[in-house]
C-alpha cells in the first residue's frame, strides 16, 4: 500500500468521503463519525434504513474515554484486554459524534480494529470513523476488497486493499451500559474469553426481535438453500440430494462426500469463520442449489459461525 493512497483515503475521510477499508473481521465502509452528512452517505450507499446504529472505529485504546461517557471499569478492562481486536463495546455515548451514528440512541458501539492498514488510516484521518460492514443492506459481509467493489461499485469513493480478512466474520458486541454485561452479537472474540477477563458471566440475549441490526435472518444468506447438518449426516444427506439431481455445495470440517462442490474444507472453528462468507458468496457463483454446512462445536469461534449459519439457513420470503 503506497503512502499516497493512504493519504488520499485519510483526506477523503476528513472531507466527508466514503472509504472502504480492511479490518481483521470484515471490510468496513467508513465515514467521519463527527460529520452528519458523511454518515448519511453510508446509509445511502448501503441502502440501510436510518436508525440502525453504526460502530465507531478508533485509533487508540485511550479514545474509549473520549467518545464514551464515563466508561465503566468493565469497559476499560475489556478495551485494555482486547483492543486492538474484534470486540465492540456498546457504552454510554459521549459528546461529539453525529446523531446519525447512533440512530438517536444514548449509547454508542466503539471498537479499535486490529489491522495495520485500518490503524494507519484512522491515525492519519484524525477522526473517529463510523463503519458498518461494506455490503449492501441484507447481504453477506465482504472479506476482500474485490467483494467491496462488487457490492458498492461507485457508491464508495476509494477502497483500500488489505488482502483477505483474518477473522472473516464480524466483531463480538458486548453491551456495558450499567446493567449486567450482555452479548448482543457473537463474533471474533469468543464470549468465554470475555467472561474470563470480566471474572463473571455475560448474559446471552435471548432469541427474539434482533437487538442489533445486522442480526436479521435475511442477512448472511446466499441464493442457494442452506441446510445445517451434523457431521455424521453429511454423506447421507448429500447422496439424497445428488440422487434428486440437485447441485450440492458443501462446507465441512469432516472429509467431504463425493460428487459435491467443496466450497470450503476448514480444519477448525477459526478457519471455518475465516472462510465462511467467502464460501457463501462462492455458492452463488457456482450455481449451487443447496449448500450443506456442517454444524460446528460451540467453543471458540464456533458460536459465531453457528449464529451466521442459522441466519443463512433461516426460511425467508421467496
Ligand atoms: O466487525 C465488525 O463489527 C464490522 C467491522 C467493519 O468493524 N462492522 C460491522 O458493522 O459489523 P455493522 O454495521 O454491519 O454491524 C454493527 C452492529 C449492528 O448489529 C448494530 O445494530 C450494532 O452493531 N450496534 C452499533 N451500535 C449499537 C448500539 N449503540 N446499541 C446496540 N447495537 C449497536
Ligand atoms: Mg453488517
Short mmCIF file of C-alpha atoms and ligand atoms in Angstrom, two decimals:
data_model
loop_
_atom_site.label_atom_id
_atom_site.label_comp_id
_atom_site.label_asym_id
_atom_site.label_seq_id
_atom_site.Cartn_x
_atom_site.Cartn_y
_atom_site.Cartn_z
CA UNK A 1 0.00 0.00 0.00
CA UNK A 2 1.62 3.25 -1.04
CA UNK A 3 1.57 6.08 1.45
CA UNK A 4 -0.06 8.21 -1.29
CA UNK A 5 -3.14 6.00 -1.36
CA UNK A 6 -3.32 6.03 2.42
CA UNK A 7 -3.01 9.83 2.49
CA UNK A 8 -5.73 10.13 -0.16
CA UNK A 9 -8.03 7.85 1.85
CA UNK A 10 -7.43 9.83 5.04
CA UNK A 11 -8.09 13.11 3.23
CA UNK A 12 -11.31 11.71 1.77
CA UNK A 13 -12.50 10.73 5.25
CA UNK A 14 -11.64 14.13 6.71
CA UNK A 15 -13.57 15.80 3.86
CA UNK A 16 -16.82 13.85 4.03
CA UNK A 17 -15.95 10.99 1.66
CA UNK A 18 -16.63 7.24 1.92
CA UNK A 19 -13.70 4.83 2.14
CA UNK A 20 -13.83 1.04 2.06
CA UNK A 21 -11.11 -0.35 4.31
CA UNK A 22 -9.95 -3.71 5.63
CA UNK A 23 -10.24 -4.76 9.26
CA UNK A 24 -9.34 -8.10 10.78
CA UNK A 25 -13.06 -9.06 10.83
CA UNK A 26 -14.66 -7.88 7.58
CA UNK A 27 -14.25 -4.82 5.33
CA UNK A 28 -15.85 -1.63 6.61
CA UNK A 29 -17.46 1.30 4.77
CA UNK A 30 -16.09 4.29 6.64
CA UNK A 31 -17.07 7.93 7.07
CA UNK A 32 -16.15 10.64 9.56
CA UNK A 33 -18.31 9.88 12.61
CA UNK A 34 -18.45 13.55 13.59
CA UNK A 35 -19.86 14.65 10.20
CA UNK A 36 -23.64 14.10 9.86
CA UNK A 37 -23.69 14.47 6.06
CA UNK A 38 -20.84 11.97 5.64
CA UNK A 39 -22.57 9.46 7.91
CA UNK A 40 -25.83 9.82 5.97
CA UNK A 41 -23.90 8.86 2.82
CA UNK A 42 -23.11 5.48 4.42
CA UNK A 43 -26.81 4.69 4.79
CA UNK A 44 -27.49 5.77 1.20
CA UNK A 45 -24.62 3.70 -0.21
CA UNK A 46 -25.69 0.56 1.66
CA UNK A 47 -29.42 1.02 1.22
CA UNK A 48 -29.55 0.67 5.01
CA UNK A 49 -32.52 2.14 6.89
CA UNK A 50 -31.64 5.18 9.01
CA UNK A 51 -31.90 4.41 12.71
CA UNK A 52 -29.67 1.32 12.56
CA UNK A 53 -26.67 2.35 14.67
CA UNK A 54 -23.10 2.13 13.34
CA UNK A 55 -19.88 1.04 15.04
CA UNK A 56 -17.33 3.83 15.55
CA UNK A 57 -13.72 2.81 14.90
CA UNK A 58 -10.92 4.45 16.86
CA UNK A 59 -7.13 4.51 16.57
CA UNK A 60 -6.19 4.05 20.23
CA UNK A 61 -7.44 2.43 23.46
CA UNK A 62 -7.48 5.86 25.15
CA UNK A 63 -10.25 7.01 22.79
CA UNK A 64 -12.76 4.90 24.69
CA UNK A 65 -12.80 7.60 27.36
CA UNK A 66 -13.12 10.31 24.68
CA UNK A 67 -16.22 9.02 22.85
CA UNK A 68 -17.90 7.20 25.75
CA UNK A 69 -19.32 8.96 28.77
CA UNK A 70 -17.73 7.66 31.99
CA UNK A 71 -16.92 4.15 30.73
CA UNK A 72 -17.25 1.52 33.49
CA UNK A 73 -14.31 -0.40 34.94
CA UNK A 74 -15.54 -3.43 32.98
CA UNK A 75 -15.46 -1.46 29.73
CA UNK A 76 -11.96 -0.14 30.45
CA UNK A 77 -10.80 -3.64 31.36
CA UNK A 78 -12.18 -5.18 28.15
CA UNK A 79 -10.69 -2.46 25.96
CA UNK A 80 -7.31 -2.92 27.64
CA UNK A 81 -7.50 -6.70 27.14
CA UNK A 82 -8.92 -6.93 23.61
CA UNK A 83 -8.14 -3.72 21.71
CA UNK A 84 -6.99 -3.64 19.04
CA UNK A 85 -9.22 -6.58 18.22
CA UNK A 86 -12.61 -7.95 17.17
CA UNK A 87 -14.59 -6.68 20.18
CA UNK A 88 -17.14 -3.84 20.05
CA UNK A 89 -18.19 -2.21 23.31
CA UNK A 90 -21.63 -0.61 23.48
CA UNK A 91 -21.33 2.08 26.11
CA UNK A 92 -23.00 5.35 27.09
CA UNK A 93 -22.36 7.88 24.39
CA UNK A 94 -20.10 10.88 24.96
CA UNK A 95 -20.16 14.19 23.12
CA UNK A 96 -19.10 14.99 19.57
CA UNK A 97 -20.45 12.14 17.44
CA UNK A 98 -23.11 12.74 14.80
CA UNK A 99 -26.60 11.67 15.96
CA UNK A 100 -26.91 9.64 12.75
CA UNK A 101 -24.18 7.28 14.03
CA UNK A 102 -26.21 6.07 16.99
CA UNK A 103 -29.64 6.34 15.42
CA UNK A 104 -30.58 8.74 18.21
CA UNK A 105 -29.59 6.25 20.97
CA UNK A 106 -27.79 7.37 24.10
CA UNK A 107 -25.30 4.53 23.59
CA UNK A 108 -22.54 4.01 21.04
CA UNK A 109 -20.63 0.98 19.76
CA UNK A 110 -16.84 1.54 19.82
CA UNK A 111 -14.03 -0.64 18.55
CA UNK A 112 -10.31 -0.39 17.76
CA UNK A 113 -9.70 -2.76 14.83
CA UNK A 114 -6.59 -4.96 14.64
CA UNK A 115 -5.41 -4.33 11.10
CA UNK A 116 -2.30 -2.28 10.24
CA UNK A 117 -3.98 -0.51 7.32
CA UNK A 118 -7.10 0.34 9.33
CA UNK A 119 -4.99 1.67 12.20
CA UNK A 120 -2.79 3.73 9.87
CA UNK A 121 -5.89 5.15 8.18
CA UNK A 122 -7.57 6.03 11.48
CA UNK A 123 -4.44 7.68 12.82
CA UNK A 124 -3.88 9.71 9.65
CA UNK A 125 -7.53 10.76 9.29
CA UNK A 126 -7.51 12.02 12.88
CA UNK A 127 -11.25 11.47 13.25
CA UNK A 128 -13.34 8.59 14.64
CA UNK A 129 -14.68 6.55 11.73
CA UNK A 130 -18.22 5.16 11.62
CA UNK A 131 -18.18 1.97 9.59
CA UNK A 132 -20.69 -0.80 9.05
CA UNK A 133 -19.69 -3.83 7.02
CA UNK A 134 -19.16 -2.69 3.41
CA UNK A 135 -22.02 -4.68 1.85
CA UNK A 136 -25.41 -3.63 0.55
CA UNK A 137 -28.07 -3.96 3.27
CA UNK A 138 -29.12 -7.56 3.84
CA UNK A 139 -26.16 -9.19 2.10
CA UNK A 140 -23.15 -11.19 3.22
CA UNK A 141 -20.31 -9.07 4.63
CA UNK A 142 -17.27 -8.59 2.36
CA UNK A 143 -13.94 -10.17 3.28
CA UNK A 144 -11.89 -8.90 0.31
CA UNK A 145 -11.51 -5.55 -1.47
CA UNK A 146 -12.98 -7.14 -4.62
CA UNK A 147 -16.12 -8.08 -2.62
CA UNK A 148 -16.49 -4.42 -1.59
CA UNK A 149 -16.22 -3.19 -5.16
CA UNK A 150 -18.73 -5.81 -6.30
CA UNK A 151 -21.15 -4.75 -3.53
CA UNK A 152 -20.85 -0.99 -3.69
CA UNK A 153 -19.32 0.00 -7.04
CA UNK A 154 -19.16 3.77 -7.49
CA UNK A 155 -21.04 4.44 -4.25
CA UNK A 156 -17.69 4.26 -2.44
CA UNK A 157 -15.00 6.86 -3.20
CA UNK A 158 -11.98 4.60 -2.58
CA UNK A 159 -11.33 1.03 -1.43
CA UNK A 160 -8.11 0.19 0.39
CA UNK A 161 -6.95 -3.35 -0.37
CA UNK A 162 -5.51 -5.14 2.66
CA UNK A 163 -5.99 -8.67 1.38
CA UNK A 164 -8.46 -11.21 2.78
CA UNK A 165 -9.67 -10.66 6.36
CA UNK A 166 -8.00 -12.81 9.04
CA UNK A 167 -11.05 -13.39 11.24
CA UNK A 168 -13.65 -13.44 8.46
CA UNK A 169 -16.80 -12.59 10.43
CA UNK A 170 -17.86 -9.56 12.45
CA UNK A 171 -16.76 -8.42 15.89
CA UNK A 172 -18.31 -9.64 19.13
CA UNK A 173 -20.61 -6.94 20.56
CA UNK A 174 -20.87 -6.56 24.35
CA UNK A 175 -23.20 -4.02 25.94
CA UNK A 176 -21.88 -2.40 29.12
CA UNK A 177 -24.26 0.39 29.92
CA UNK A 178 -24.86 -0.12 33.62
CA UNK A 179 -26.75 -3.41 33.82
CA UNK A 180 -25.09 -6.83 33.59
CA UNK A 181 -22.77 -7.24 30.59
CA UNK A 182 -24.75 -8.51 27.59
CA UNK A 183 -23.72 -10.29 24.43
CA UNK A 184 -25.51 -8.52 21.57
CA UNK A 185 -23.68 -10.41 18.82
CA UNK A 186 -21.33 -13.38 18.89
CA UNK A 187 -18.21 -12.67 16.83
CA UNK A 188 -14.46 -12.69 16.57
CA UNK A 189 -13.70 -12.85 20.31
CA UNK A 190 -15.18 -15.96 21.97
CA UNK A 191 -17.63 -14.92 24.71
CA UNK A 192 -15.94 -17.30 27.16
CA UNK A 193 -12.71 -15.32 26.70
CA UNK A 194 -14.58 -12.10 27.54
CA UNK A 195 -16.05 -13.79 30.64
CA UNK A 196 -12.58 -14.89 31.74
CA UNK A 197 -11.38 -11.28 31.69
CA UNK A 198 -14.50 -9.95 33.44
CA UNK A 199 -14.39 -12.72 36.01
CA UNK A 200 -18.15 -13.25 35.64
CA UNK A 201 -20.88 -14.23 33.21
CA UNK A 202 -22.01 -12.30 30.14
CA UNK A 203 -25.74 -12.60 29.51
CA UNK A 204 -26.71 -14.16 26.22
CA UNK A 205 -29.51 -12.13 24.75
CA UNK A 206 -32.48 -14.42 24.15
CA UNK A 207 -33.58 -15.02 20.59
CA UNK A 208 -36.39 -12.72 19.51
CA UNK A 209 -36.56 -9.32 17.91
CA UNK A 210 -32.98 -8.53 16.93
CA UNK A 211 -31.37 -6.06 19.34
CA UNK A 212 -28.61 -5.38 16.91
CA UNK A 213 -29.40 -4.75 13.28
CA UNK A 214 -27.45 -6.99 11.04
CA UNK A 215 -28.86 -9.75 13.19
CA UNK A 216 -31.84 -10.11 10.88
CA UNK A 217 -32.29 -13.53 9.30
CA UNK A 218 -32.23 -12.09 5.78
CA UNK A 219 -28.57 -11.24 6.31
CA UNK A 220 -25.79 -13.68 5.52
CA UNK A 221 -27.92 -15.71 3.12
CA UNK A 222 -26.78 -16.77 -0.35
CA UNK A 223 -29.39 -17.54 -3.03
CA UNK A 224 -28.89 -21.29 -2.56
CA UNK A 225 -30.84 -23.00 0.23
CA UNK A 226 -28.56 -23.54 3.23
CA UNK A 227 -29.01 -26.63 5.43
CA UNK A 228 -27.12 -27.16 8.69
CA UNK A 229 -26.15 -30.82 9.09
CA UNK A 230 -24.33 -32.84 11.76
CA UNK A 231 -21.01 -34.25 10.54
CA UNK A 232 -22.35 -37.81 10.69
CA UNK A 233 -25.34 -36.99 8.45
CA UNK A 234 -23.42 -35.18 5.69
CA UNK A 235 -22.77 -38.11 3.37
CA UNK A 236 -26.34 -39.42 3.55
CA UNK A 237 -27.92 -36.01 3.01
CA UNK A 238 -25.59 -35.28 0.07
CA UNK A 239 -26.43 -38.62 -1.51
CA UNK A 240 -30.20 -37.96 -1.33
CA UNK A 241 -29.85 -34.52 -2.88
CA UNK A 242 -27.48 -35.69 -5.61
CA UNK A 243 -29.86 -38.54 -6.44
CA UNK A 244 -32.60 -35.92 -6.84
CA UNK A 245 -30.44 -34.14 -9.40
CA UNK A 246 -29.50 -31.17 -7.23
CA UNK A 247 -26.19 -29.36 -7.43
CA UNK A 248 -24.82 -29.58 -3.89
CA UNK A 249 -22.21 -27.32 -2.30
CA UNK A 250 -20.60 -28.38 0.96
CA UNK A 251 -18.76 -26.58 3.78
CA UNK A 252 -17.42 -29.11 6.25
CA UNK A 253 -14.70 -29.93 8.75
CA UNK A 254 -15.18 -33.66 8.11
CA UNK A 255 -13.98 -35.16 4.83
CA UNK A 256 -16.32 -34.01 2.07
CA UNK A 257 -18.67 -36.56 0.47
CA UNK A 258 -18.05 -37.41 -3.20
CA UNK A 259 -19.95 -35.73 -6.03
CA UNK A 260 -20.40 -32.38 -4.29
CA UNK A 261 -18.87 -28.93 -4.88
CA UNK A 262 -16.46 -28.39 -1.96
CA UNK A 263 -16.92 -24.70 -1.10
CA UNK A 264 -14.64 -24.85 1.95
CA UNK A 265 -12.98 -27.56 3.98
CA UNK A 266 -11.87 -25.80 7.17
CA UNK A 267 -9.71 -27.53 9.76
CA UNK A 268 -11.03 -25.87 12.92
CA UNK A 269 -13.61 -23.27 14.05
CA UNK A 270 -11.25 -20.35 13.38
CA UNK A 271 -10.66 -21.39 9.78
CA UNK A 272 -14.40 -22.11 9.47
CA UNK A 273 -15.01 -18.46 10.45
CA UNK A 274 -12.31 -17.19 8.08
CA UNK A 275 -13.75 -18.96 5.02
CA UNK A 276 -17.47 -18.78 5.84
CA UNK A 277 -18.57 -15.66 3.94
CA UNK A 278 -16.23 -16.40 1.06
CA UNK A 279 -17.81 -19.85 0.68
CA UNK A 280 -21.37 -18.47 0.86
CA UNK A 281 -20.51 -15.99 -1.89
CA UNK A 282 -18.87 -18.76 -3.93
CA UNK A 283 -22.04 -20.89 -3.65
CA UNK A 284 -23.91 -18.33 -5.74
CA UNK A 285 -21.14 -18.06 -8.33
CA UNK A 286 -21.02 -21.84 -8.67
CA UNK A 287 -24.80 -22.07 -9.08
CA UNK A 288 -25.34 -24.50 -6.19
CA UNK A 289 -29.00 -25.36 -5.49
CA UNK A 290 -28.32 -26.42 -1.93
CA UNK A 291 -25.42 -25.79 0.44
CA UNK A 292 -24.84 -28.31 3.22
CA UNK A 293 -22.91 -26.77 6.10
CA UNK A 294 -21.54 -28.82 8.96
CA UNK A 295 -22.75 -27.79 12.42
CA UNK A 296 -19.64 -26.62 14.33
CA UNK A 297 -18.96 -27.18 18.03
CA UNK A 298 -19.87 -24.12 20.13
CA UNK A 299 -16.42 -23.37 21.54
CA UNK A 300 -14.09 -20.63 20.28
CA UNK A 301 -15.46 -19.06 17.09
CA UNK A 302 -17.99 -21.89 16.70
CA UNK A 303 -20.79 -19.91 18.40
CA UNK A 304 -20.39 -17.01 15.94
CA UNK A 305 -20.14 -19.39 12.97
CA UNK A 306 -23.33 -21.23 14.01
CA UNK A 307 -25.09 -17.89 14.55
CA UNK A 308 -24.34 -16.79 10.97
CA UNK A 309 -25.15 -20.25 9.58
CA UNK A 310 -28.51 -20.23 11.37
CA UNK A 311 -29.35 -16.91 9.74
CA UNK A 312 -28.23 -18.14 6.33
CA UNK A 313 -30.42 -21.24 6.79
CA UNK A 314 -33.50 -19.43 8.11
CA UNK A 315 -36.58 -19.61 5.91
CA UNK A 316 -37.10 -16.36 4.06
CA UNK A 317 -39.60 -14.96 1.62
CA UNK A 318 -39.08 -16.05 -2.00
O1 LIG B 1 -16.55 -6.46 12.72
C1 LIG B 1 -17.36 -5.53 12.70
O2 LIG B 1 -18.01 -5.19 13.72
C2 LIG B 1 -17.55 -4.80 11.38
C3 LIG B 1 -16.24 -4.07 11.04
C4 LIG B 1 -16.36 -3.22 9.81
O3 LIG B 1 -15.81 -3.33 12.15
N1 LIG B 1 -18.64 -3.88 11.44
C5 LIG B 1 -19.94 -4.28 11.48
O4 LIG B 1 -20.85 -3.25 11.41
O5 LIG B 1 -20.27 -5.46 11.54
P1 LIG B 1 -22.40 -3.45 11.11
O6 LIG B 1 -22.99 -2.09 10.99
O7 LIG B 1 -22.57 -4.35 9.96
O8 LIG B 1 -22.93 -4.05 12.43
C6 LIG B 1 -22.91 -3.22 13.56
C7 LIG B 1 -23.74 -3.81 14.63
C8 LIG B 1 -25.20 -3.75 14.26
O9 LIG B 1 -25.76 -5.00 14.57
C9 LIG B 1 -25.70 -2.63 15.16
O10 LIG B 1 -27.04 -2.75 15.47
C10 LIG B 1 -24.80 -2.80 16.38
O11 LIG B 1 -23.56 -3.07 15.82
N2 LIG B 1 -24.71 -1.55 17.15
C11 LIG B 1 -23.98 -0.46 16.87
N3 LIG B 1 -24.19 0.50 17.80
C12 LIG B 1 -25.06 -0.01 18.69
C13 LIG B 1 -25.69 0.50 19.85
N4 LIG B 1 -25.47 1.73 20.28
N5 LIG B 1 -26.55 -0.31 20.51
C14 LIG B 1 -26.81 -1.56 20.05
N6 LIG B 1 -26.25 -2.10 18.94
C15 LIG B 1 -25.40 -1.33 18.27
MG1 LIG B 2 -23.19 -5.70 8.62
#
